Coordinates of C-alpha atoms in Angstrom, one line a residue:
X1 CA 104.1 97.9 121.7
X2 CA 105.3 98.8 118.3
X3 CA 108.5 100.3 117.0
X4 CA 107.8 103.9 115.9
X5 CA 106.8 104.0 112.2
X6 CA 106.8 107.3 110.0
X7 CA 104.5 107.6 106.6
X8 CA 106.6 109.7 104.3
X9 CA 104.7 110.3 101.0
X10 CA 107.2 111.6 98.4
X11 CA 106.4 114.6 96.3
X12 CA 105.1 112.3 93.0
X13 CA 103.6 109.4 94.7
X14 CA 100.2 108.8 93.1
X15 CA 97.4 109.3 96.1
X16 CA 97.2 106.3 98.0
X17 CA 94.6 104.9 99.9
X18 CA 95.1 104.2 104.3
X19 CA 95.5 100.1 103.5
X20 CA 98.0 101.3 100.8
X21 CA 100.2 103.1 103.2
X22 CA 100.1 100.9 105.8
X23 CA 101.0 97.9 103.4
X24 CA 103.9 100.2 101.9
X25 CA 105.3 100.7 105.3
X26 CA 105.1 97.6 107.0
X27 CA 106.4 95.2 103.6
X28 CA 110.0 93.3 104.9
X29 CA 110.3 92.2 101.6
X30 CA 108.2 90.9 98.1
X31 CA 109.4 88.9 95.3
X32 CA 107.7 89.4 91.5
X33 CA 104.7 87.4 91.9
X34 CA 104.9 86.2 95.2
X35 CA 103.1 87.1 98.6
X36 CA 104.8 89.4 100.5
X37 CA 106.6 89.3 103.7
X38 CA 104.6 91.5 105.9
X39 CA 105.7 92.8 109.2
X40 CA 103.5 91.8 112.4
X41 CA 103.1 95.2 115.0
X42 CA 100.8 92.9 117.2
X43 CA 100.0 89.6 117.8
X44 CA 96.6 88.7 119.7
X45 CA 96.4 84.7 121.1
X46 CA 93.8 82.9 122.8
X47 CA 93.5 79.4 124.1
X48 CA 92.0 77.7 121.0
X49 CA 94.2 78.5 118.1
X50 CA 97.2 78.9 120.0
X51 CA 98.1 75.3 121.1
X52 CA 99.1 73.4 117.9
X53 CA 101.4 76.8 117.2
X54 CA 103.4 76.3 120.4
X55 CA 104.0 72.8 119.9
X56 CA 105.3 73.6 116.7
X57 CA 107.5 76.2 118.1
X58 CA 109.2 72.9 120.7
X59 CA 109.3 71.3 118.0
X60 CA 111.6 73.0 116.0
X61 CA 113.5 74.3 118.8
X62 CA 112.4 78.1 118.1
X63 CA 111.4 80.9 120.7
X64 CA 108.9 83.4 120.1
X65 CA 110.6 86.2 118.3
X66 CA 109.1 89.2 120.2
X67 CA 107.4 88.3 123.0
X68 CA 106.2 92.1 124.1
X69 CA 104.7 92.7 121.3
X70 CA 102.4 89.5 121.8
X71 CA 99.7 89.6 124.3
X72 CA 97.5 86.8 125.4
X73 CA 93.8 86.1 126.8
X74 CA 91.8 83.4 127.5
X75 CA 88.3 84.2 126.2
X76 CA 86.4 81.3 124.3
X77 CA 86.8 78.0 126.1
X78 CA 86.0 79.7 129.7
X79 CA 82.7 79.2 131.7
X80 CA 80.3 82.4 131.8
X81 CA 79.2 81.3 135.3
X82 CA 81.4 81.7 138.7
X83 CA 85.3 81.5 137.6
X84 CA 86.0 80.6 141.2
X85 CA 84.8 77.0 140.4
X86 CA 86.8 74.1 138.3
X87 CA 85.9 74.4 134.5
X88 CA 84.1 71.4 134.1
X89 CA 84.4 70.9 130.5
X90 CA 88.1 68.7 130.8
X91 CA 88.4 70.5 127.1
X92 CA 88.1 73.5 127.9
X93 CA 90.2 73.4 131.2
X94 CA 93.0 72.1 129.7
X95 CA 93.5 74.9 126.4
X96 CA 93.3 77.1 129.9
X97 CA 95.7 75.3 131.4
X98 CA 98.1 74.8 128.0
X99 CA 97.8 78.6 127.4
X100 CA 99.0 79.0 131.0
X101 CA 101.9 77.3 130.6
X102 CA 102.8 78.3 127.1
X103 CA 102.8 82.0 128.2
X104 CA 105.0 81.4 131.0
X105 CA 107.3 79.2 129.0
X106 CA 108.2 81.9 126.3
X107 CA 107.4 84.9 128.0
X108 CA 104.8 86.5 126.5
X109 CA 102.1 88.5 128.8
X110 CA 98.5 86.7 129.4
X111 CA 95.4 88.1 130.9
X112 CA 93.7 85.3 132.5
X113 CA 91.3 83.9 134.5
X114 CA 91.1 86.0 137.2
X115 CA 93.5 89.3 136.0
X116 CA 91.6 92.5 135.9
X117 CA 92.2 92.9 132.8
X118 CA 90.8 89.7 131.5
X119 CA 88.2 89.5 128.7
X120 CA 87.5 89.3 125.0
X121 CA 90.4 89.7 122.6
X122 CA 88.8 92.3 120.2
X123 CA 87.4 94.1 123.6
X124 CA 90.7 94.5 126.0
X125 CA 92.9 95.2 122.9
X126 CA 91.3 98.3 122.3
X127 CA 89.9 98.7 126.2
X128 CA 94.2 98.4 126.7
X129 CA 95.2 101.4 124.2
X130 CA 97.2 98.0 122.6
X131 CA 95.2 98.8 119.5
X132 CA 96.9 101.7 118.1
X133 CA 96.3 103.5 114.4
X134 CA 98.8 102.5 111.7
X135 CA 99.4 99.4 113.0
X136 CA 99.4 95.6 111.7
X137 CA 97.2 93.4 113.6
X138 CA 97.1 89.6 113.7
X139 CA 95.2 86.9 115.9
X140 CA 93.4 83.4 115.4
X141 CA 90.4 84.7 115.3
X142 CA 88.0 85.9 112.4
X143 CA 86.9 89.1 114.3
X144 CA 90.4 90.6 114.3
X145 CA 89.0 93.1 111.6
X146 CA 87.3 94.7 114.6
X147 CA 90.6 96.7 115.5
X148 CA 90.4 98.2 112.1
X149 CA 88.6 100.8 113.6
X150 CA 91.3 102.2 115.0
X151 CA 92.6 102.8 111.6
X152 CA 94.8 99.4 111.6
X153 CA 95.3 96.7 109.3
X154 CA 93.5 94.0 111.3
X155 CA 92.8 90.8 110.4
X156 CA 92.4 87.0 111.3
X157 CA 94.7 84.3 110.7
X158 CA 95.2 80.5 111.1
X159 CA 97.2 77.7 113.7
X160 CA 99.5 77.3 110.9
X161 CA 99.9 81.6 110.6
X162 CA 99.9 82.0 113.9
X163 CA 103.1 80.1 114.4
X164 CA 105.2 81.6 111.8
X165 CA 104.1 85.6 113.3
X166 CA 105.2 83.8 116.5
X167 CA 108.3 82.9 115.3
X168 CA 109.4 85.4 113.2
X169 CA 106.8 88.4 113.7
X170 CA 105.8 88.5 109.9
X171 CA 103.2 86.9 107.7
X172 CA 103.3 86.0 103.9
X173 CA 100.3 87.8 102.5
X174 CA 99.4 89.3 99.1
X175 CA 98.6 92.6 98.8
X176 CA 94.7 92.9 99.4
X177 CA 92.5 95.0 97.5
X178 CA 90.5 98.2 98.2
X179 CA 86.4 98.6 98.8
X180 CA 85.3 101.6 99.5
X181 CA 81.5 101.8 101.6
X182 CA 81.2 105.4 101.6
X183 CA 78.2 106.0 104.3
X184 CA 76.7 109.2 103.6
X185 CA 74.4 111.6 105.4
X186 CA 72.6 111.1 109.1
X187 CA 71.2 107.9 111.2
X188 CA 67.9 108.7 112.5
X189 CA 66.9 107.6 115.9
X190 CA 67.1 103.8 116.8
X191 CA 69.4 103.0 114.1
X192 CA 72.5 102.3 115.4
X193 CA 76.0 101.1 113.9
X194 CA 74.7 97.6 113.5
X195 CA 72.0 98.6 111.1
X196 CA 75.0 100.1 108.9
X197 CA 77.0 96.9 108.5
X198 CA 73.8 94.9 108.2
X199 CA 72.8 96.6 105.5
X200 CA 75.8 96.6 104.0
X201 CA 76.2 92.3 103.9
X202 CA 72.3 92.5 102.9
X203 CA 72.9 94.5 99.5
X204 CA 76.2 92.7 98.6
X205 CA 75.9 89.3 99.9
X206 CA 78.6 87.1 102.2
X207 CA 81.3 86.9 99.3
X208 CA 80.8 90.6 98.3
X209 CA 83.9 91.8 100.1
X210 CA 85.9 88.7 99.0
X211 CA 89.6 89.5 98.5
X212 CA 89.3 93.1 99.6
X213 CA 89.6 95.7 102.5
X214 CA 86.6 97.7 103.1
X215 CA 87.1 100.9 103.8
X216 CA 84.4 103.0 105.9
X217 CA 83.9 106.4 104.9
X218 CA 81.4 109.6 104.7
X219 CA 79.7 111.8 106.9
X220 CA 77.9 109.2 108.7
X221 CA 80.7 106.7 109.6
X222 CA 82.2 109.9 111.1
X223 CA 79.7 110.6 113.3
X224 CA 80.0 107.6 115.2
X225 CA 82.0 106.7 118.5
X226 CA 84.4 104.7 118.7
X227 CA 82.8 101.6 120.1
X228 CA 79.7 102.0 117.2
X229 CA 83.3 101.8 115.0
X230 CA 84.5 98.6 116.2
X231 CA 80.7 96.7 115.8
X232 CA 80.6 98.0 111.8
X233 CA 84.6 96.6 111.3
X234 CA 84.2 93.7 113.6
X235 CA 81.3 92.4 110.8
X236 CA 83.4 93.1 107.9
X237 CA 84.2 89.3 108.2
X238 CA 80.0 88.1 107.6
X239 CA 80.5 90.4 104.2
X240 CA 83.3 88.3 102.8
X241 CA 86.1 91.3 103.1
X242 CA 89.5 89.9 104.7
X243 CA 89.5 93.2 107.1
X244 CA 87.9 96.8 107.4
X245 CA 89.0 99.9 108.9
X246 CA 88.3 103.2 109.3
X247 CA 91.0 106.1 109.0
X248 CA 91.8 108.0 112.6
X249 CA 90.1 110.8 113.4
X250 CA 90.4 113.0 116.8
X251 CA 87.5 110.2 118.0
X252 CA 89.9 108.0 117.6
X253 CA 93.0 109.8 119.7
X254 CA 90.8 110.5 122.2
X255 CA 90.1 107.2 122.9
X256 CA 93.2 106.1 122.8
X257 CA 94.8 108.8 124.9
X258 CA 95.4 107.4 128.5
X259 CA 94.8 104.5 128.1
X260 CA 97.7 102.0 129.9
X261 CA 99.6 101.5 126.6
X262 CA 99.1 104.3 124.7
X263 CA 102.0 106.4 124.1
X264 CA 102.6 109.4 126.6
X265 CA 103.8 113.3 126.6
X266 CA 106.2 113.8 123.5
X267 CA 105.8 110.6 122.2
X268 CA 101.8 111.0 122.3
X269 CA 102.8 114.3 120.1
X270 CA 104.4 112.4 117.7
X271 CA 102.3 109.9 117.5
X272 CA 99.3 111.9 117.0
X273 CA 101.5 113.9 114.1
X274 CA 101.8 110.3 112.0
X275 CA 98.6 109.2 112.7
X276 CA 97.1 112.2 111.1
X277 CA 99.1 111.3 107.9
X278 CA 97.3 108.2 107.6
X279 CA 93.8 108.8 105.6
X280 CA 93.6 108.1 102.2
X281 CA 94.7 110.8 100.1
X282 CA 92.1 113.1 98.3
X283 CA 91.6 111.6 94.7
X284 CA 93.0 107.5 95.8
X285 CA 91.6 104.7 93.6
X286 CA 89.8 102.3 95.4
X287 CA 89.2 99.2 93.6
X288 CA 85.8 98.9 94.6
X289 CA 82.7 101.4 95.6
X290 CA 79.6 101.5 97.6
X291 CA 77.3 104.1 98.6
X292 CA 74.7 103.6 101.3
X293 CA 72.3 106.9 102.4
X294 CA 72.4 107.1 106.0
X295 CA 69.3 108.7 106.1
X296 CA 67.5 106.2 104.5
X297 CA 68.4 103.5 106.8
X298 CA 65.9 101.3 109.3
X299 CA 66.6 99.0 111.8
X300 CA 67.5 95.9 110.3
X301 CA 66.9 92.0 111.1
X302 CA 68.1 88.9 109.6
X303 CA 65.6 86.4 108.8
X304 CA 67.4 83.5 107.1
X305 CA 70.6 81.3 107.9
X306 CA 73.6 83.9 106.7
X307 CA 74.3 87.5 107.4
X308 CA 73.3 88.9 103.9
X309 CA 69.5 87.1 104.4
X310 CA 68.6 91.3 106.4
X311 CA 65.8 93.6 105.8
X312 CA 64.6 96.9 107.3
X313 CA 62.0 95.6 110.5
X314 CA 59.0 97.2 108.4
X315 CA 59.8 94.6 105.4
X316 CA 58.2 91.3 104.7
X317 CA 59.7 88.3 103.9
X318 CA 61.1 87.2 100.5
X319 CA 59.7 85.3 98.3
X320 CA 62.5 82.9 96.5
X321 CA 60.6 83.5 93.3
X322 CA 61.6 87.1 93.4
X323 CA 65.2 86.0 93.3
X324 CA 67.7 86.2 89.9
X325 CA 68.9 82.7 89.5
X326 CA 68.5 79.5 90.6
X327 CA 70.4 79.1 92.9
X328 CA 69.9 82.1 95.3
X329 CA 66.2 80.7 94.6
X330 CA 67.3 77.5 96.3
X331 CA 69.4 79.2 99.1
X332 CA 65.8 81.1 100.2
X333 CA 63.6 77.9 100.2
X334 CA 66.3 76.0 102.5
X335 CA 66.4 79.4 104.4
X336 CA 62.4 79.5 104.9
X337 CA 62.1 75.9 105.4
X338 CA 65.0 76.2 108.4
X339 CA 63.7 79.0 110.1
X340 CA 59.8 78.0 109.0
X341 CA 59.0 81.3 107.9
X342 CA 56.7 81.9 104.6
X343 CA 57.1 84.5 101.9
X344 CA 55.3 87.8 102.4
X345 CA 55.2 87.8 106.3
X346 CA 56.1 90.3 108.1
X347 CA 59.1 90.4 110.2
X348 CA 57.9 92.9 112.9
X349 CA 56.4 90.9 115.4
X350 CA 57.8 87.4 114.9
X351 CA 58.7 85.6 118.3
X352 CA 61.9 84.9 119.5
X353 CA 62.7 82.5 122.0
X354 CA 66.9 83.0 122.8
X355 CA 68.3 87.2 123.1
X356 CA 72.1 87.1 123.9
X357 CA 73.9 90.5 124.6
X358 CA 77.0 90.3 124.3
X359 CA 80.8 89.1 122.3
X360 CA 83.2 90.7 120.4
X361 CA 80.4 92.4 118.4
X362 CA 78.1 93.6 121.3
X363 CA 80.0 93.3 124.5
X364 CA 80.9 97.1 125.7
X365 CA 79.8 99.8 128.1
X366 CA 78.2 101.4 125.5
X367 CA 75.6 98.2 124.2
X368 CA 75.0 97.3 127.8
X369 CA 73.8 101.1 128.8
X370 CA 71.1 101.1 125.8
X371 CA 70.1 97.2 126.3
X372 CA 69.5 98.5 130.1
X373 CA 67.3 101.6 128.8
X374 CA 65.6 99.4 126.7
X375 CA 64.5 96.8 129.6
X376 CA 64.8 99.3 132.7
X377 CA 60.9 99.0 134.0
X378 CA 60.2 96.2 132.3
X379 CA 60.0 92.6 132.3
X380 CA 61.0 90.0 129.3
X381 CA 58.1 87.9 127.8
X382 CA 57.6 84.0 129.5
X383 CA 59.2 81.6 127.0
X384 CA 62.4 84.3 126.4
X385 CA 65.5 83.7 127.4
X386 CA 68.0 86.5 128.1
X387 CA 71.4 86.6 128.4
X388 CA 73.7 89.6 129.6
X389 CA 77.6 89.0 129.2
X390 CA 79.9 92.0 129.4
X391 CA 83.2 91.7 127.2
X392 CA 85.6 92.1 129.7
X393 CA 86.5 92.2 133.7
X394 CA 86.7 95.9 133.0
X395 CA 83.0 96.3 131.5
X396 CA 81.3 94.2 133.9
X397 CA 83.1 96.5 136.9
X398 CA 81.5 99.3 135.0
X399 CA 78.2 97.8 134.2
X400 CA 78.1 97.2 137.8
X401 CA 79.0 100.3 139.4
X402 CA 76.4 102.0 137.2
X403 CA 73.9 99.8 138.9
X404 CA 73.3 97.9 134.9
X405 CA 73.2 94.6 136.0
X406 CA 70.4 94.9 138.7
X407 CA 68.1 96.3 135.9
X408 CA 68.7 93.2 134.0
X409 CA 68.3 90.8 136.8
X410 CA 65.0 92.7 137.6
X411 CA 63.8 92.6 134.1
X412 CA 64.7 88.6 134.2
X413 CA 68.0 88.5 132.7
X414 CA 71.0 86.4 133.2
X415 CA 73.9 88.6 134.1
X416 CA 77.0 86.1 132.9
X417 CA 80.5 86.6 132.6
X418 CA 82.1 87.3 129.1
X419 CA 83.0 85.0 126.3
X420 CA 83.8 85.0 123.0
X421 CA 81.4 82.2 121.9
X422 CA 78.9 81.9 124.5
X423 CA 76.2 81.2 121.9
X424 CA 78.2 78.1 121.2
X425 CA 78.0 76.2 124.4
X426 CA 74.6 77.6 125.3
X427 CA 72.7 76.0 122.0
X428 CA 74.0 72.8 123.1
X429 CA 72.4 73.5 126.8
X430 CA 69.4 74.6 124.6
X431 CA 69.1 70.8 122.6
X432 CA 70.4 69.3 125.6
X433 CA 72.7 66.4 124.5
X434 CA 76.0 66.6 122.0
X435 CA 74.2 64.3 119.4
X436 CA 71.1 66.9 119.2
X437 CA 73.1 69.5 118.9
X438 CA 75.5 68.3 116.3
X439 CA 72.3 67.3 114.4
X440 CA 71.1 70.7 114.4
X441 CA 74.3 72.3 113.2
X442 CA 74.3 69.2 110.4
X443 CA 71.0 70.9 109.6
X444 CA 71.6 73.9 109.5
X445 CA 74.6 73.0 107.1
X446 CA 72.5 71.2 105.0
X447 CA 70.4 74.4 104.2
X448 CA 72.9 77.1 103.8
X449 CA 76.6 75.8 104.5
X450 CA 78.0 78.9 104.0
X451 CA 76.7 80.8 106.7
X452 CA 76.8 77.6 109.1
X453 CA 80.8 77.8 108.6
X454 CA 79.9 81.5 109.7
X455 CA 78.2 80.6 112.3
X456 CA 80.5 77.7 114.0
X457 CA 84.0 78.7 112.3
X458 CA 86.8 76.1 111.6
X459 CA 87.9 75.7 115.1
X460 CA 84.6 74.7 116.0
X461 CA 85.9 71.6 114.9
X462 CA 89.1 71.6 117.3
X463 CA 86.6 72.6 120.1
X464 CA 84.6 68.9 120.3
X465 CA 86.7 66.2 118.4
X466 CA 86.4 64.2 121.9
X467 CA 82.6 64.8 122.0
X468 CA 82.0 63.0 118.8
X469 CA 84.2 60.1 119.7
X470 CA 81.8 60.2 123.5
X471 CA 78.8 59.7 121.7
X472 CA 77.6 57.1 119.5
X473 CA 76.0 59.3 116.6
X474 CA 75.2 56.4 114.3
X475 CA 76.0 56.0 110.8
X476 CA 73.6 58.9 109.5
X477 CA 74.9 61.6 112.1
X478 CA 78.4 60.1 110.9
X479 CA 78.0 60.2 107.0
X480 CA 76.7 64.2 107.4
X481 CA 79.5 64.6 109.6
X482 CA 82.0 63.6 107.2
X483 CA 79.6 65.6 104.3
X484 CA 79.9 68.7 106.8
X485 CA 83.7 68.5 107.3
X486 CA 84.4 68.4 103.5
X487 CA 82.7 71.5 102.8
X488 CA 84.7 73.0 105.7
X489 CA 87.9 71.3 103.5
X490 CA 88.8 69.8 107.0

């Protein structure tokens, strides 16, 4: 996909860290204070933040600048029931439909509704040997960051971005800076990569990675397969960090190795040969550091209404009087109050009423074989509600031929077919009308609008603008609406 790239490090350059030298080799140009002019190896495009780009593209008579190294999917506005049936949602069909016909108007290659290789962005990149080391990653999408397990500078973007890489294949952007989460020592069993990240966002908060790269090091983060990679880097967005990576390792070249667009015979050589030059150098400067001990770790769950509310399953709930200022004291009652939990109960043993498996996070081979080992023999509790959706055409074939999806039926699953934001549609099943539904995300907005912009991102808003128009949501509904949309700066 990309043109071949070399990382020469002259004699008396100072050690740099991976971000470093893939900024350094991929900069077309920088002026004294100014962003910089970044070059684009590929671009990632779905149906929802893709439209308003293309019309831009007509409008100013441009053609997309390098089509093959732009790939396409159509991943959040699609049904998770039978694709051989009209989308009802006229919404949803129709950014389908545009995305269609966008694709084959400027040429660039899509993986639709009903290609094999169809599925989550962040899952077929990868699943495609697209994702590559080294490389500069873009897509409308928050979750981009998950390809920075790969060693790449991943990272998500917005309408207005995604029509200039379009159009030119570069980006302005200023040069990020560094945060080393050094991960040291062994997981025991039953803590997985999640527990990492989690734990992670819970000791620095949702803005704790603001303005930086994370970088994921230590003895423990190498231990880890690739897919475990890709979870930890896909959350580096719920810790405030614009992207997070980890530097190649053979792990990582075995993945990659075979896969349909992964460089072959010499060029594999060669390839390999840069991509070994790419982890930071002994003695870099990060700009930032974190230790975590692997070995201390437990399962973690999160309790409140943003990421960083996590704490190991044996913990109790906080008490907001425990907290340092006022305002994090505030945060926790709303928190409480929301999810009606009280300070000091334990967390182990609370009831849940939805479990989803699935998305960019959750979505591959891997999750799906220990969610089935988990379940295989047994039956959910009455009053749960599970749901089972593999992350691509590829992993559902898979789940299936290893006989996955019958465990989950027996154990009273759904088995659904992937989508980026199934959790999205199904709440609003869950309240059943669009006014209940918007009320509860207004709520949950009222008590911590930080994490409920995690929760339902910007394009959220793009998603149901004829919905709120449909129903009559009275002045009240209207007034938070309009409260809701200016914290969102919309």
């Amino acid at each position: 996909m990309a043109a071949v790239r070399c990382y020469p490090v002259a004699a008396m350059t100072p050690p740099r860290t991976i971000v470093q030298k893939i900024w350094d080799d991929h900069v077309v140009t920088q002026e004294p204070g100014a962003p910089a002019v970044l070059a684009v190896d590929l671009h990632l495009v779905h149906e929802v933040t893709s439209p308003q780009a293309f019309t831009g593209l007509r409008a100013r008579g441009l053609r997309v600048r390098r089509p093959g190294q732009t790939v396409a999917t159509a991943d959040h506005s699609i049904p998770t029931h039978d694709r051989s049936l009209p989308i009802l949602d006229s919404m949803a069909a129709a950014q389908v439909q545009q995305l269609e016909q966008n694709c084959a108007e400027f040429g660039i290659p899509l993986h639709g509704i009903g290609s094999p290789n169809q599925g989550i962005v962040h899952v077929i990149g990868p699943q495609l040997g697209l994702t590559q080391p080294g490389m500069t990653i873009v897509c409308g999408d928050s979750h981009t960051s998950t390809h920075g397990a790969f060693g790449a500078l991943a990272f998500g973007i917005g309408t207005s971005e995604v029509e200039m890489v379009l159009a030119t294949q570069t980006l302005l952007q200023r040069d990020p800076r560094t945060y080393e989460v050094r991960v040291d020592g062994r997981l025991e069993p039953g803590v997985s990569s999640k527990d990492i990240i989690l734990a992670l966002i819970a000791r620095i908060g949702v803005g704790g990675g603001t303005g930086h790269v994370f970088e994921y090091r230590g003895e423990a983060i190498r231990a880890l397969t690739m897919e475990q990679r890709m979870t930890i880097c896909n959350m580096s967005i719920e810790g405030g960090a614009r992207a997070g990576l980890i530097a190649p390792d053979d792990t990582t070249f075995e993945y990659v190795h075979g896969r349909p667009h992964a460089p072959s015979g010499a060029e594999w050589d060669a390839a390999v040969e840069r991509w070994r030059q790419l982890p930071s150098d002994d003695g870099a400067a990060f700009d930032k550091s974190i230790t975590i001990d692997a070995n201390a770790l437990e399962p973690m769950v999160t309790y409140g209404t943003n990421p960083g509310m996590g704490i190991p399953i044996t913990s109790r709930v906080p008490s907001p009087d425990e907290q340092p200022d006022a305002s994090q004291r505030r945060a926790l009652e709303r928190a409480l109050e929301y999810m009606d939990l009280q300070p000091g109960q334990a967390i182990l043993g609370q009831k849940v009423d939805v479990v989803f498996i699935g998305s960019c996070t959750n979505g591959r081979i891997s999750d799906l074989r220990l969610a089935a080992e988990a379940l295989k023999g047994r039956r959910i509790a009455d009053g749960v509600k599970l749901m089972v959706t593999p992350g691509s055409d590829e992993v559902k074939r898979e789940a299936e031929r290893e006989g996955l999806h019958e465990i989950f039926r027996a154990a009273g699953a759904e088995w659904r077919v992937h989508f980026h934001v199934p959790v999205f549609l199904e709440q609003m099943a869950h309240f059943g009308t669009t006014q209940a539904f918007l009320a509860e995300i207004l709520r949950l907005h009222r008590a911590d609008p930080i994490s409920a912009h995690l929760e339902v991102e910007t394009y959220t808003w793009d998603v149901l603008p004829e919905e709120y128009r449909k129903v009559d949501l009275g002045a009240a509904i209207a007034r938070e609406l309009a409260w809701v949309k200016g914290q969102l700066g919309q």
